[in-house]
PDB file of C-alpha atoms in Angstrom:
ATOM      1  CA  MET A   1     112.663 283.581 210.160  1.00  0.00           C
ATOM      2  CA  PRO A   2     115.351 284.036 213.029  1.00  0.00           C
ATOM      3  CA  GLN A   3     118.866 284.669 212.134  1.00  0.00           C
ATOM      4  CA  HIS A   4     119.917 281.424 214.808  1.00  0.00           C
ATOM      5  CA  PHE A   5     117.179 278.850 213.574  1.00  0.00           C
ATOM      6  CA  ILE A   6     118.294 279.941 209.435  1.00  0.00           C
ATOM      7  CA  ALA A   7     121.942 279.425 210.510  1.00  0.00           C
ATOM      8  CA  HIS A   8     120.059 275.820 212.396  1.00  0.00           C
ATOM      9  CA  ALA A   9     118.159 274.718 209.013  1.00  0.00           C
ATOM     10  CA  HIS A  10     121.150 274.914 207.061  1.00  0.00           C
ATOM     11  CA  ALA A  11     124.381 273.061 209.600  1.00  0.00           C
ATOM     12  CA  ALA A  12     121.662 270.459 209.938  1.00  0.00           C
ATOM     13  CA  PRO A  13     121.582 268.533 206.715  1.00  0.00           C
ATOM     14  CA  ALA A  14     125.825 269.690 206.534  1.00  0.00           C
ATOM     15  CA  ALA A  15     125.644 267.481 209.625  1.00  0.00           C
ATOM     16  CA  THR A  16     124.361 264.050 208.825  1.00  0.00           C
ATOM     17  CA  GLY A  17     125.701 264.346 205.247  1.00  0.00           C
ATOM     18  CA  THR A  18     127.544 262.338 203.454  1.00  0.00           C
ATOM     19  CA  GLY A  19     130.291 263.826 204.627  1.00  0.00           C
ATOM     20  CA  GLY A  20     129.577 264.916 208.041  1.00  0.00           C
ATOM     21  CA  LEU A  21     128.489 261.534 208.341  1.00  0.00           C
ATOM     22  CA  PRO A  22     132.317 260.028 210.439  1.00  0.00           C
ATOM     23  CA  GLN A  23     131.227 263.671 213.096  1.00  0.00           C
ATOM     24  CA  ALA A  24     127.542 262.626 213.171  1.00  0.00           C
ATOM     25  CA  LEU A  25     128.800 258.789 213.962  1.00  0.00           C
ATOM     26  CA  ARG A  26     132.035 260.583 216.335  1.00  0.00           C
ATOM     27  CA  ALA A  27     129.159 262.860 218.138  1.00  0.00           C
ATOM     28  CA  ALA A  28     126.637 259.892 218.581  1.00  0.00           C
ATOM     29  CA  ILE A  29     129.007 256.979 219.852  1.00  0.00           C
ATOM     30  CA  ALA A  30     130.642 259.750 222.512  1.00  0.00           C
ATOM     31  CA  ALA A  31     126.687 260.526 223.396  1.00  0.00           C
ATOM     32  CA  ARG A  32     125.881 257.461 224.421  1.00  0.00           C
ATOM     33  CA  HIS A  33     122.752 257.704 221.278  1.00  0.00           C
ATOM     34  CA  THR A  34     122.359 254.420 220.294  1.00  0.00           C
ATOM     35  CA  GLN A  35     119.090 255.907 218.190  1.00  0.00           C
ATOM     36  CA  ARG A  36     121.091 257.754 217.038  1.00  0.00           C
ATOM     37  CA  LEU A  37     123.481 255.720 215.130  1.00  0.00           C
ATOM     38  CA  HIS A  38     120.340 253.258 214.328  1.00  0.00           C
ATOM     39  CA  ALA A  39     119.150 256.304 212.664  1.00  0.00           C
ATOM     40  CA  LEU A  40     121.947 257.531 210.863  1.00  0.00           C
ATOM     41  CA  LEU A  41     122.435 253.536 209.786  1.00  0.00           C
ATOM     42  CA  HIS A  42     118.639 253.502 208.323  1.00  0.00           C
ATOM     43  CA  GLN A  43     119.135 257.159 206.832  1.00  0.00           C
ATOM     44  CA  HIS A  44     122.934 256.779 204.850  1.00  0.00           C
ATOM     45  CA  GLY A  45     122.379 252.637 203.948  1.00  0.00           C
ATOM     46  CA  ALA A  46     124.632 250.206 205.716  1.00  0.00           C
ATOM     47  CA  SER A  47     126.941 251.155 202.023  1.00  0.00           C
ATOM     48  CA  CYS A  48     127.814 254.905 203.350  1.00  0.00           C
ATOM     49  CA  PHE A  49     127.770 253.601 207.345  1.00  0.00           C
ATOM     50  CA  ALA A  50     130.750 250.987 206.434  1.00  0.00           C
ATOM     51  CA  HIS A  51     132.545 253.944 204.517  1.00  0.00           C
ATOM     52  CA  ALA A  52     131.597 256.552 207.120  1.00  0.00           C
ATOM     53  CA  LEU A  53     133.346 253.666 209.773  1.00  0.00           C
ATOM     54  CA  THR A  54     137.034 253.348 208.000  1.00  0.00           C
ATOM     55  CA  ALA A  55     137.567 257.422 208.865  1.00  0.00           C
ATOM     56  CA  LEU A  56     137.221 256.411 212.930  1.00  0.00           C
ATOM     57  CA  THR A  57     139.171 254.672 215.243  1.00  0.00           C
ATOM     58  CA  GLN A  58     139.342 251.168 215.461  1.00  0.00           C
ATOM     59  CA  ARG A  59     138.079 251.764 219.072  1.00  0.00           C
ATOM     60  CA  GLN A  60     135.071 254.152 218.240  1.00  0.00           C
ATOM     61  CA  GLN A  61     134.599 251.169 215.107  1.00  0.00           C
ATOM     62  CA  ALA A  62     133.886 248.490 217.121  1.00  0.00           C
ATOM     63  CA  ASP A  63     131.867 250.559 219.939  1.00  0.00           C
ATOM     64  CA  ILE A  64     129.725 251.482 216.971  1.00  0.00           C
ATOM     65  CA  LEU A  65     129.771 247.666 215.806  1.00  0.00           C
ATOM     66  CA  SER A  66     129.185 246.950 219.518  1.00  0.00           C
ATOM     67  CA  LEU A  67     126.007 248.858 219.401  1.00  0.00           C
ATOM     68  CA  LEU A  68     124.353 247.570 216.766  1.00  0.00           C
ATOM     69  CA  ALA A  69     121.195 244.807 216.392  1.00  0.00           C
ATOM     70  CA  ALA A  70     122.757 241.861 214.894  1.00  0.00           C
ATOM     71  CA  GLN A  71     121.263 242.019 211.653  1.00  0.00           C
ATOM     72  CA  GLU A  72     122.277 246.204 210.993  1.00  0.00           C
ATOM     73  CA  ARG A  73     126.704 244.623 212.522  1.00  0.00           C
ATOM     74  CA  ALA A  74     126.352 241.908 210.127  1.00  0.00           C
ATOM     75  CA  ASP A  75     124.954 244.119 206.587  1.00  0.00           C
ATOM     76  CA  VAL A  76     127.256 246.877 208.163  1.00  0.00           C
ATOM     77  CA  TYR A  77     129.993 244.315 207.723  1.00  0.00           C
ATOM     78  CA  ARG A  78     129.374 243.591 204.531  1.00  0.00           C
ATOM     79  CA  HIS A  79     131.172 246.483 202.968  1.00  0.00           C
ATOM     80  CA  LEU A  80     133.774 246.971 205.377  1.00  0.00           C
ATOM     81  CA  PRO A  81     136.878 246.443 203.117  1.00  0.00           C
ATOM     82  CA  ALA A  82     138.658 243.464 204.392  1.00  0.00           C
ATOM     83  CA  SER A  83     141.791 245.061 206.222  1.00  0.00           C
ATOM     84  CA  ALA A  84     138.706 246.966 208.351  1.00  0.00           C
ATOM     85  CA  ARG A  85     136.966 243.809 208.615  1.00  0.00           C
ATOM     86  CA  ARG A  86     140.280 242.287 209.529  1.00  0.00           C
ATOM     87  CA  GLN A  87     141.021 244.775 212.189  1.00  0.00           C
ATOM     88  CA  TRP A  88     137.470 244.634 213.796  1.00  0.00           C
ATOM     89  CA  LEU A  89     137.830 241.158 213.643  1.00  0.00           C
ATOM     90  CA  GLN A  90     141.005 241.020 215.583  1.00  0.00           C
ATOM     91  CA  ALA A  91     140.375 243.163 218.272  1.00  0.00           C
ATOM     92  CA  SER A  92     137.404 241.343 218.610  1.00  0.00           C
ATOM     93  CA  ALA A  93     139.032 238.084 218.891  1.00  0.00           C
ATOM     94  CA  ALA A  94     141.237 240.153 221.293  1.00  0.00           C
ATOM     95  CA  ALA A  95     139.046 241.514 223.772  1.00  0.00           C
ATOM     96  CA  ARG A  96     137.555 237.545 223.953  1.00  0.00           C
ATOM     97  CA  MET A  97     140.664 236.195 225.594  1.00  0.00           C
ATOM     98  CA  PRO A  98     140.340 235.983 229.549  1.00  0.00           C
ATOM     99  CA  LEU A  99     142.545 238.958 230.929  1.00  0.00           C
ATOM    100  CA  HIS A 100     144.385 236.043 232.021  1.00  0.00           C
ATOM    101  CA  ARG A 101     145.524 235.034 228.653  1.00  0.00           C
ATOM    102  CA  ARG A 102     146.312 238.518 227.467  1.00  0.00           C
ATOM    103  CA  MET A 103     148.114 238.802 230.322  1.00  0.00           C
ATOM    104  CA  LEU A 104     150.068 235.990 229.422  1.00  0.00           C
ATOM    105  CA  CYS A 105     150.463 237.751 226.468  1.00  0.00           C
ATOM    106  CA  THR A 106     151.351 240.564 227.003  1.00  0.00           C
ATOM    107  CA  CYS A 107     154.060 239.385 229.171  1.00  0.00           C
ATOM    108  CA  GLN A 108     155.911 237.114 226.878  1.00  0.00           C
ATOM    109  CA  ARG A 109     155.875 239.625 224.074  1.00  0.00           C
ATOM    110  CA  HIS A 110     157.663 242.435 226.824  1.00  0.00           C
ATOM    111  CA  TRP A 111     160.227 239.090 227.454  1.00  0.00           C
ATOM    112  CA  GLN A 112     161.021 238.369 223.638  1.00  0.00           C
ATOM    113  CA  TRP A 113     161.425 242.201 223.613  1.00  0.00           C
ATOM    114  CA  LEU A 114     163.695 242.376 226.875  1.00  0.00           C
ATOM    115  CA  ARG A 115     165.932 239.403 225.293  1.00  0.00           C
ATOM    116  CA  HIS A 116     166.424 240.416 222.330  1.00  0.00           C
ATOM    117  CA  ALA A 117     167.106 244.910 223.451  1.00  0.00           C
ATOM    118  CA  LEU A 118     169.743 242.878 226.359  1.00  0.00           C
ATOM    119  CA  GLY A 119     171.329 240.324 224.055  1.00  0.00           C
ATOM    120  CA  PHE A 120     170.520 237.569 225.974  1.00  0.00           C
ATOM    121  CA  LYS A 121     170.412 233.543 223.913  1.00  0.00           C
ATOM    122  CA  LEU A 122     168.736 230.646 225.509  1.00  0.00           C
ATOM    123  CA  ALA A 123     170.559 227.396 224.764  1.00  0.00           C
TER     124      ALA A 123
END
């Protein structure tokens, strides 16, 4: 067997093993390979997949969950820790708000901060 093939053959299992699952998920989401995400989910199971998601950023988690089918997403969601579930729900709820509402909320937060920073008091 050629040396480059042996090195590649030994590297492949580590990339999708339990320790390498977050890296495999990052690579799949960066390349938008939805079939690879489905394959990783079915290969490792919902519990390991959910555990690997917690090692990713909130944006990466949302991207991956949005690309899964509804039943797959529900299976993974059930295995997420409570804190990750709350974060995902909050992020998805904020994304569903209309743009004008999100802008209004942002302006109100900035106004509250500015008022406090400048010491303005309303009567």
